[in-house]
């Protein structure tokens, strides 16, 4: 298996560009199943493994996907000829469950295998299913699949109060409701920028989605949709990761495409930690010259501090003088990266859902594992400031969310390389 080797001690400096957002492009890809006519042209599509997996599911459903180069993708769903997403493909990617809403909306039925994804805690799909049921669908849960059927062939608008502001459930229910008969109101809806991006695409196709980005979203169902053009928003988590990289190394990094309005909680915490963040034209710059300061970070739904930036900030706090506190309120199993940081000499004590981090002068290079996507990013950041060599295993998690991660860090002055595990090669 491939691994990433990081040699610590380099100060990062230079410019890096954020790709299109992984968490925005996946539901938008699923939404291209909705239109009965016309092609959809997407721009700023990141070349990530998650994108390829979801494209494979779309292809299996009968959607035609064409790469046009330079991040452009054309998708035509006029001839979708099945409403069953194959289990062997769905099991590789949790976001693949997002095809259920569009299929159910357009065809009145959908059968989807149990989704896969990172093991960062319980991410139940019961909110999705409760919402579909509120829209009139009958749900059958099998051992390896979930099937939903609209008895009359079309969903009906309803009021859907979400028990938790789930991003995935909000997205799936938005897509289900756009072709439902009448008015749908999603209460306690997720408000993330990726929700707004999906709404913009749906509306470009002819949907009537109102107040996306607020806790109460209203959707008026339409009879049909058509393909549309759309450019994916920049990835705020990728941008935030590079901002933390500049801060942890005492560097000077310009992140092009980074949107300040999408990153306010991260910017505030980095400034509180002692970094200077300045807004430039369609970009953010991070500079740090002084000592880092400890923080109290609590994750939450948007506009709170994003859980997807918790591991990266934890790596910075591991080398921040004083005692910091990290509280995770979104996923109950998102502290696995602290075990890996401890292998590098981090001083961490876990108290329930709070990690107490006492900064050390220097981390030590070690063999660590990317236990999930964002934990993998944290391992890279920790390796940048560790003494000696850090070898990161299970890097397929990292490559799910970061494009050309080694080359882009190297362009900023980091000493990274991707290689094969010599020990595994010796055993073959």
Short mmCIF file of C-alpha atoms in Angstrom, two decimals:
data_model
loop_
_atom_site.label_atom_id
_atom_site.label_comp_id
_atom_site.label_asym_id
_atom_site.label_seq_id
_atom_site.Cartn_x
_atom_site.Cartn_y
_atom_site.Cartn_z
CA UNK A 1 0.00 0.00 0.00
CA UNK A 2 1.12 3.55 -0.70
CA UNK A 3 2.02 5.90 2.11
CA UNK A 4 3.02 9.54 2.51
CA UNK A 5 6.37 10.35 4.08
CA UNK A 6 6.80 13.79 5.65
CA UNK A 7 10.15 15.23 6.71
CA UNK A 8 9.46 17.91 9.30
CA UNK A 9 10.99 21.33 9.77
CA UNK A 10 10.07 23.28 6.62
CA UNK A 11 8.31 26.64 6.77
CA UNK A 12 5.55 26.84 4.18
CA UNK A 13 5.46 29.79 1.83
CA UNK A 14 3.74 30.41 -1.49
CA UNK A 15 0.36 30.15 -3.18
CA UNK A 16 -2.07 27.25 -3.41
CA UNK A 17 -5.53 27.13 -4.98
CA UNK A 18 -8.59 25.50 -3.46
CA UNK A 19 -10.36 23.01 -5.71
CA UNK A 20 -14.14 22.68 -5.96
CA UNK A 21 -15.77 21.50 -2.75
CA UNK A 22 -16.09 17.75 -2.29
CA UNK A 23 -19.07 18.20 0.02
CA UNK A 24 -20.82 20.38 -2.56
CA UNK A 25 -20.09 18.43 -5.73
CA UNK A 26 -21.37 15.05 -4.48
CA UNK A 27 -25.01 16.09 -3.87
CA UNK A 28 -24.92 18.18 -7.06
CA UNK A 29 -23.79 15.11 -9.02
CA UNK A 30 -26.70 13.19 -7.51
CA UNK A 31 -29.06 16.03 -8.47
CA UNK A 32 -28.15 15.63 -12.14
CA UNK A 33 -30.45 12.57 -12.09
CA UNK A 34 -33.49 14.85 -11.72
CA UNK A 35 -33.90 16.52 -15.14
CA UNK A 36 -35.81 14.69 -17.86
CA UNK A 37 -34.31 16.84 -20.61
CA UNK A 38 -31.08 18.64 -21.40
CA UNK A 39 -27.54 18.11 -20.18
CA UNK A 40 -25.98 19.58 -17.05
CA UNK A 41 -22.53 21.15 -17.35
CA UNK A 42 -20.58 21.33 -14.10
CA UNK A 43 -17.39 23.35 -13.68
CA UNK A 44 -14.72 23.18 -10.93
CA UNK A 45 -15.34 19.46 -10.37
CA UNK A 46 -12.44 18.13 -8.26
CA UNK A 47 -10.75 14.92 -9.53
CA UNK A 48 -11.29 12.97 -6.30
CA UNK A 49 -11.90 9.28 -5.68
CA UNK A 50 -15.30 10.08 -4.12
CA UNK A 51 -16.30 11.87 -7.32
CA UNK A 52 -15.23 8.88 -9.44
CA UNK A 53 -17.17 6.49 -7.18
CA UNK A 54 -20.36 8.53 -7.47
CA UNK A 55 -19.89 8.89 -11.23
CA UNK A 56 -19.69 5.10 -11.38
CA UNK A 57 -23.08 4.86 -9.66
CA UNK A 58 -24.56 7.42 -12.05
CA UNK A 59 -23.19 5.46 -15.00
CA UNK A 60 -24.71 2.25 -13.63
CA UNK A 61 -28.09 3.99 -13.43
CA UNK A 62 -27.89 4.99 -17.09
CA UNK A 63 -26.66 8.56 -16.74
CA UNK A 64 -24.08 9.60 -19.35
CA UNK A 65 -21.08 11.38 -17.82
CA UNK A 66 -18.44 13.03 -20.01
CA UNK A 67 -15.18 14.63 -18.89
CA UNK A 68 -14.50 17.79 -20.90
CA UNK A 69 -11.18 18.64 -19.24
CA UNK A 70 -10.15 21.48 -16.93
CA UNK A 71 -12.58 20.41 -14.21
CA UNK A 72 -15.64 20.36 -16.49
CA UNK A 73 -18.12 17.52 -16.54
CA UNK A 74 -21.23 17.06 -18.67
CA UNK A 75 -24.00 14.78 -17.41
CA UNK A 76 -27.14 13.67 -19.24
CA UNK A 77 -29.84 11.74 -17.38
CA UNK A 78 -32.52 11.54 -20.07
CA UNK A 79 -32.00 7.81 -20.53
CA UNK A 80 -31.67 6.66 -16.93
CA UNK A 81 -33.18 3.18 -17.14
CA UNK A 82 -33.03 1.80 -13.60
CA UNK A 83 -33.87 3.03 -10.13
CA UNK A 84 -31.64 0.56 -8.30
CA UNK A 85 -28.18 1.73 -7.25
CA UNK A 86 -25.87 -1.32 -7.08
CA UNK A 87 -24.85 -2.29 -3.56
CA UNK A 88 -21.22 -3.05 -4.48
CA UNK A 89 -20.76 0.57 -5.60
CA UNK A 90 -22.87 2.24 -2.92
CA UNK A 91 -21.00 0.46 -0.11
CA UNK A 92 -17.80 2.33 -1.02
CA UNK A 93 -19.21 5.81 -0.42
CA UNK A 94 -21.64 7.13 2.19
CA UNK A 95 -22.63 10.08 0.00
CA UNK A 96 -23.96 7.61 -2.58
CA UNK A 97 -27.18 7.43 -0.53
CA UNK A 98 -27.90 10.90 -1.91
CA UNK A 99 -29.12 9.33 -5.15
CA UNK A 100 -32.23 8.09 -3.35
CA UNK A 101 -33.90 11.51 -3.16
CA UNK A 102 -33.55 12.31 -6.89
CA UNK A 103 -34.59 8.81 -8.01
CA UNK A 104 -37.60 8.79 -5.70
CA UNK A 105 -38.62 12.27 -6.84
CA UNK A 106 -38.35 11.57 -10.56
CA UNK A 107 -39.50 7.97 -10.82
CA UNK A 108 -41.55 7.44 -7.67
CA UNK A 109 -39.30 4.63 -6.48
CA UNK A 110 -35.69 3.94 -5.55
CA UNK A 111 -33.66 1.03 -4.20
CA UNK A 112 -30.23 1.81 -2.76
CA UNK A 113 -27.69 -0.38 -1.01
CA UNK A 114 -26.44 0.40 2.48
CA UNK A 115 -23.91 3.26 2.24
CA UNK A 116 -20.24 3.12 3.25
CA UNK A 117 -17.68 5.83 4.12
CA UNK A 118 -15.36 6.92 6.93
CA UNK A 119 -15.73 5.41 10.41
CA UNK A 120 -16.01 8.62 12.40
CA UNK A 121 -19.10 7.70 14.33
CA UNK A 122 -22.78 7.11 13.81
CA UNK A 123 -24.21 8.92 10.81
CA UNK A 124 -27.68 7.39 10.72
CA UNK A 125 -29.88 7.73 7.69
CA UNK A 126 -33.05 7.62 9.77
CA UNK A 127 -33.55 11.37 9.27
CA UNK A 128 -33.51 10.82 5.50
CA UNK A 129 -36.06 8.00 5.78
CA UNK A 130 -38.33 9.91 8.15
CA UNK A 131 -38.34 12.80 5.68
CA UNK A 132 -39.13 10.55 2.71
CA UNK A 133 -41.98 9.02 4.72
CA UNK A 134 -43.33 12.50 5.51
CA UNK A 135 -43.38 13.12 1.76
CA UNK A 136 -45.57 10.05 1.31
CA UNK A 137 -43.02 7.34 0.55
CA UNK A 138 -43.32 3.80 1.84
CA UNK A 139 -40.00 2.50 3.16
CA UNK A 140 -38.69 -1.06 3.17
CA UNK A 141 -35.40 -1.83 4.88
CA UNK A 142 -33.72 -5.06 3.84
CA UNK A 143 -30.53 -6.65 5.05
CA UNK A 144 -28.38 -4.96 2.40
CA UNK A 145 -30.69 -2.38 0.84
CA UNK A 146 -33.28 0.33 1.44
CA UNK A 147 -36.24 0.75 -0.88
CA UNK A 148 -38.64 3.69 -1.05
CA UNK A 149 -41.80 3.92 -3.11
CA UNK A 150 -44.34 6.69 -3.66
CA UNK A 151 -47.66 4.75 -3.89
CA UNK A 152 -49.26 7.30 -6.26
CA UNK A 153 -46.08 7.68 -8.31
CA UNK A 154 -45.35 11.16 -7.00
CA UNK A 155 -44.29 12.49 -3.61
CA UNK A 156 -46.45 15.08 -1.84
CA UNK A 157 -45.20 18.23 -0.14
CA UNK A 158 -45.09 18.18 3.66
CA UNK A 159 -43.66 19.85 6.73
CA UNK A 160 -40.48 18.05 7.79
CA UNK A 161 -38.99 19.00 11.18
CA UNK A 162 -35.48 17.54 11.38
CA UNK A 163 -34.41 16.39 14.84
CA UNK A 164 -30.85 17.35 13.95
CA UNK A 165 -29.60 19.80 11.34
CA UNK A 166 -28.12 17.03 9.20
CA UNK A 167 -26.42 18.17 6.01
CA UNK A 168 -26.98 14.89 4.19
CA UNK A 169 -30.64 14.62 5.18
CA UNK A 170 -31.29 18.24 4.22
CA UNK A 171 -29.71 17.68 0.80
CA UNK A 172 -31.56 14.42 0.12
CA UNK A 173 -34.91 15.88 1.15
CA UNK A 174 -34.33 19.02 -0.92
CA UNK A 175 -33.83 16.88 -4.00
CA UNK A 176 -36.84 14.73 -3.19
CA UNK A 177 -39.10 17.74 -2.65
CA UNK A 178 -38.33 19.70 -5.82
CA UNK A 179 -40.61 17.43 -7.90
CA UNK A 180 -43.15 16.71 -5.12
CA UNK A 181 -46.70 17.93 -5.45
CA UNK A 182 -47.23 21.14 -3.47
CA UNK A 183 -45.20 22.88 -0.78
CA UNK A 184 -42.50 21.37 1.43
CA UNK A 185 -41.04 23.08 4.48
CA UNK A 186 -37.83 21.69 5.99
CA UNK A 187 -37.45 22.92 9.56
CA UNK A 188 -34.12 22.85 11.41
CA UNK A 189 -32.47 22.53 7.99
CA UNK A 190 -28.68 22.52 7.70
CA UNK A 191 -27.31 25.94 6.73
CA UNK A 192 -23.86 25.09 5.35
CA UNK A 193 -22.57 26.83 2.17
CA UNK A 194 -22.85 23.47 0.39
CA UNK A 195 -26.62 23.54 1.01
CA UNK A 196 -26.85 26.93 -0.70
CA UNK A 197 -24.74 25.66 -3.61
CA UNK A 198 -27.10 22.73 -4.13
CA UNK A 199 -30.12 25.05 -3.99
CA UNK A 200 -28.53 27.32 -6.60
CA UNK A 201 -28.07 24.36 -8.93
CA UNK A 202 -31.60 23.06 -8.36
CA UNK A 203 -33.04 26.50 -9.07
CA UNK A 204 -30.94 26.78 -12.23
CA UNK A 205 -32.65 23.57 -13.37
CA UNK A 206 -36.06 25.14 -12.81
CA UNK A 207 -36.78 24.21 -9.19
CA UNK A 208 -38.28 26.63 -6.66
CA UNK A 209 -36.15 26.39 -3.52
CA UNK A 210 -36.36 29.37 -1.15
CA UNK A 211 -34.40 30.45 1.93
CA UNK A 212 -31.58 27.90 1.55
CA UNK A 213 -28.90 28.68 4.11
CA UNK A 214 -31.47 29.37 6.82
CA UNK A 215 -33.02 27.02 9.37
CA UNK A 216 -36.40 27.01 7.61
CA UNK A 217 -36.33 26.17 3.91
CA UNK A 218 -39.37 26.22 1.65
CA UNK A 219 -39.63 24.25 -1.58
CA UNK A 220 -42.47 24.49 -4.08
CA UNK A 221 -42.64 21.40 -6.24
CA UNK A 222 -42.52 21.72 -10.04
CA UNK A 223 -43.57 19.26 -12.73
CA UNK A 224 -40.18 18.77 -14.38
CA UNK A 225 -36.59 20.00 -14.47
CA UNK A 226 -34.05 20.56 -17.23
CA UNK A 227 -30.26 20.33 -17.30
CA UNK A 228 -28.32 23.44 -16.24
CA UNK A 229 -24.83 24.89 -15.98
CA UNK A 230 -23.21 25.37 -12.58
CA UNK A 231 -19.78 26.08 -11.06
CA UNK A 232 -18.98 24.30 -7.79
CA UNK A 233 -17.99 26.52 -4.85
CA UNK A 234 -14.38 26.31 -3.56
CA UNK A 235 -13.71 23.71 -0.87
CA UNK A 236 -13.72 25.55 2.46
CA UNK A 237 -12.29 22.55 4.33
CA UNK A 238 -9.40 22.18 1.91
CA UNK A 239 -8.78 25.93 2.11
CA UNK A 240 -8.97 25.81 5.91
CA UNK A 241 -6.47 22.94 5.99
CA UNK A 242 -3.90 25.00 4.06
CA UNK A 243 -4.53 27.99 6.34
CA UNK A 244 -3.75 25.83 9.37
CA UNK A 245 -0.67 24.48 7.56
CA UNK A 246 0.63 28.03 7.14
CA UNK A 247 -0.07 28.80 10.79
CA UNK A 248 1.44 25.62 12.26
CA UNK A 249 4.71 26.07 10.31
CA UNK A 250 5.03 29.81 10.99
CA UNK A 251 4.66 30.39 7.28
CA UNK A 252 3.17 32.78 4.75
CA UNK A 253 0.58 31.07 2.53
CA UNK A 254 -1.95 32.52 0.11
CA UNK A 255 -4.97 30.29 -0.51
CA UNK A 256 -6.64 31.31 -3.76
CA UNK A 257 -10.36 30.69 -4.03
CA UNK A 258 -10.81 30.65 -0.25
CA UNK A 259 -14.04 32.44 0.71
CA UNK A 260 -13.92 34.29 4.03
CA UNK A 261 -17.70 34.09 4.47
CA UNK A 262 -17.44 30.29 4.41
CA UNK A 263 -14.59 30.14 6.92
CA UNK A 264 -15.44 32.68 9.64
CA UNK A 265 -15.16 30.28 12.63
CA UNK A 266 -11.81 28.91 11.39
CA UNK A 267 -10.46 32.41 10.70
CA UNK A 268 -11.51 33.58 14.17
CA UNK A 269 -9.77 30.66 15.89
CA UNK A 270 -6.58 31.05 13.87
CA UNK A 271 -6.43 34.73 14.74
CA UNK A 272 -7.08 33.87 18.40
CA UNK A 273 -4.17 31.42 18.17
CA UNK A 274 -1.82 34.16 16.97
CA UNK A 275 -1.95 33.93 13.17
CA UNK A 276 -2.66 36.89 10.91
CA UNK A 277 -5.41 36.26 8.35
CA UNK A 278 -5.97 38.86 5.65
CA UNK A 279 -8.60 38.89 2.93
CA UNK A 280 -7.28 39.49 -0.57
CA UNK A 281 -9.08 39.38 -3.91
CA UNK A 282 -10.80 35.98 -3.98
CA UNK A 283 -8.17 34.65 -1.58
CA UNK A 284 -7.05 34.45 2.04
CA UNK A 285 -3.49 34.86 3.32
CA UNK A 286 -2.17 33.39 6.57
CA UNK A 287 1.04 34.65 8.20
CA UNK A 288 2.43 33.70 11.60
CA UNK A 289 5.59 35.07 13.12
CA UNK A 290 4.92 34.97 16.88
CA UNK A 291 4.11 32.27 19.42
CA UNK A 292 0.95 30.22 19.19
CA UNK A 293 -1.69 30.71 21.88
CA UNK A 294 -3.97 28.00 23.35
CA UNK A 295 -7.62 27.74 22.31
CA UNK A 296 -10.98 26.41 23.39
CA UNK A 297 -12.61 24.89 20.30
CA UNK A 298 -16.13 23.42 20.20
CA UNK A 299 -17.50 22.00 16.97
CA UNK A 300 -21.09 22.59 15.91
CA UNK A 301 -23.43 22.81 12.98
CA UNK A 302 -22.96 25.80 10.67
CA UNK A 303 -22.29 28.62 11.44
CA UNK A 304 -20.40 26.99 14.31
CA UNK A 305 -16.85 25.67 14.11
CA UNK A 306 -16.87 22.88 11.46
CA UNK A 307 -16.26 19.34 12.65
CA UNK A 308 -14.32 18.73 9.42
CA UNK A 309 -11.68 21.22 10.66
CA UNK A 310 -11.41 19.81 14.18
CA UNK A 311 -8.58 17.32 13.54
CA UNK A 312 -6.44 19.87 11.67
CA UNK A 313 -6.78 22.43 14.46
CA UNK A 314 -6.02 19.69 16.99
CA UNK A 315 -2.67 19.10 15.27
CA UNK A 316 -1.83 22.80 15.67
CA UNK A 317 -2.86 22.76 19.35
CA UNK A 318 -0.58 19.76 19.96
CA UNK A 319 2.41 22.13 19.51
CA UNK A 320 0.79 25.21 21.08
CA UNK A 321 2.18 26.23 24.50
CA UNK A 322 -0.35 25.94 27.31
CA UNK A 323 -3.53 23.92 27.64
CA UNK A 324 -6.22 23.85 24.97
CA UNK A 325 -9.64 22.23 24.94
CA UNK A 326 -11.31 20.56 21.95
CA UNK A 327 -14.96 19.53 22.30
CA UNK A 328 -16.61 17.47 19.55
CA UNK A 329 -20.41 17.73 19.49
CA UNK A 330 -21.18 16.43 15.98
CA UNK A 331 -19.58 12.95 15.69
CA UNK A 332 -19.00 10.81 18.76
CA UNK A 333 -16.02 8.94 17.31
CA UNK A 334 -13.97 11.77 15.87
CA UNK A 335 -11.07 11.68 18.31
CA UNK A 336 -9.18 8.79 16.69
CA UNK A 337 -6.50 11.18 15.44
CA UNK A 338 -5.46 11.91 19.03
CA UNK A 339 -4.21 8.33 19.39
CA UNK A 340 -2.03 8.92 16.33
CA UNK A 341 -0.83 12.31 17.60
CA UNK A 342 0.07 10.62 20.89
CA UNK A 343 2.38 8.29 18.95
CA UNK A 344 4.20 11.45 17.87
CA UNK A 345 4.53 12.67 21.47
CA UNK A 346 1.40 14.80 21.83
CA UNK A 347 0.10 15.25 25.38
CA UNK A 348 -3.64 14.58 25.25
CA UNK A 349 -6.21 13.52 27.80
CA UNK A 350 -9.73 12.59 26.69
CA UNK A 351 -12.59 13.48 29.02
CA UNK A 352 -15.83 12.35 27.40
CA UNK A 353 -16.33 14.47 24.32
CA UNK A 354 -13.57 16.92 25.27
CA UNK A 355 -9.86 16.50 24.57
CA UNK A 356 -7.51 18.34 26.88
CA UNK A 357 -4.38 19.14 24.88
CA UNK A 358 -1.21 20.35 26.59
CA UNK A 359 1.17 21.62 23.96
CA UNK A 360 4.64 20.10 23.61
CA UNK A 361 7.75 21.83 22.29
CA UNK A 362 8.18 19.40 19.42
CA UNK A 363 6.48 16.35 18.02
CA UNK A 364 8.52 13.34 16.96
CA UNK A 365 8.19 11.64 13.60
CA UNK A 366 6.48 8.25 13.77
CA UNK A 367 4.47 5.70 11.82
CA UNK A 368 0.85 6.86 12.00
CA UNK A 369 -2.43 6.02 10.31
CA UNK A 370 -4.97 8.21 8.54
CA UNK A 371 -7.96 6.81 10.42
CA UNK A 372 -10.30 8.98 8.36
CA UNK A 373 -10.11 11.77 5.80
CA UNK A 374 -9.58 14.75 8.11
CA UNK A 375 -7.44 12.77 10.55
CA UNK A 376 -5.15 12.08 7.60
CA UNK A 377 -4.86 15.79 6.92
CA UNK A 378 -4.00 16.31 10.59
CA UNK A 379 -1.21 13.75 10.31
CA UNK A 380 0.33 15.70 7.43
CA UNK A 381 0.16 18.93 9.45
CA UNK A 382 1.71 17.27 12.48
CA UNK A 383 4.44 15.76 10.31
CA UNK A 384 5.32 19.21 8.95
CA UNK A 385 6.47 20.34 12.41
CA UNK A 386 7.71 17.01 13.78
CA UNK A 387 11.36 16.18 14.28
CA UNK A 388 12.45 13.58 11.77
CA UNK A 389 10.31 11.47 9.47
CA UNK A 390 6.58 10.82 9.72
CA UNK A 391 5.15 7.91 7.71
CA UNK A 392 1.39 8.13 7.12
CA UNK A 393 -0.47 4.92 6.28
CA UNK A 394 -3.99 4.37 4.83
CA UNK A 395 -3.63 7.47 2.67
CA UNK A 396 -6.62 6.45 0.53
CA UNK A 397 -8.67 8.31 3.13
CA UNK A 398 -6.70 11.52 2.46
CA UNK A 399 -7.06 11.15 -1.29
CA UNK A 400 -10.84 11.04 -0.91
CA UNK A 401 -10.82 14.76 -0.08
CA UNK A 402 -7.55 16.38 -1.20
CA UNK A 403 -6.44 16.64 -4.81
CA UNK A 404 -2.72 16.11 -5.53
CA UNK A 405 -2.03 16.62 -1.85
CA UNK A 406 1.68 15.74 -2.00
CA UNK A 407 2.46 17.95 -4.99
CA UNK A 408 0.56 20.92 -3.61
CA UNK A 409 2.30 20.79 -0.22
CA UNK A 410 5.65 20.37 -1.98
CA UNK A 411 4.92 23.51 -4.02
CA UNK A 412 4.69 25.39 -0.71
CA UNK A 413 8.11 24.12 0.40
CA UNK A 414 7.11 21.03 2.36
CA UNK A 415 9.23 17.87 2.19
CA UNK A 416 6.62 15.25 1.26
CA UNK A 417 6.73 12.22 -0.94
CA UNK A 418 4.41 9.36 -1.79
CA UNK A 419 5.98 5.93 -1.80
CA UNK A 420 5.26 2.25 -1.29
CA UNK A 421 5.60 0.63 2.13
CA UNK A 422 9.02 -1.06 1.88
CA UNK A 423 8.11 -3.57 4.57
CA UNK A 424 5.05 -4.71 2.66
CA UNK A 425 7.09 -5.04 -0.53
CA UNK A 426 9.63 -7.21 1.33
CA UNK A 427 6.85 -9.54 2.45
CA UNK A 428 5.57 -10.10 -1.10
#
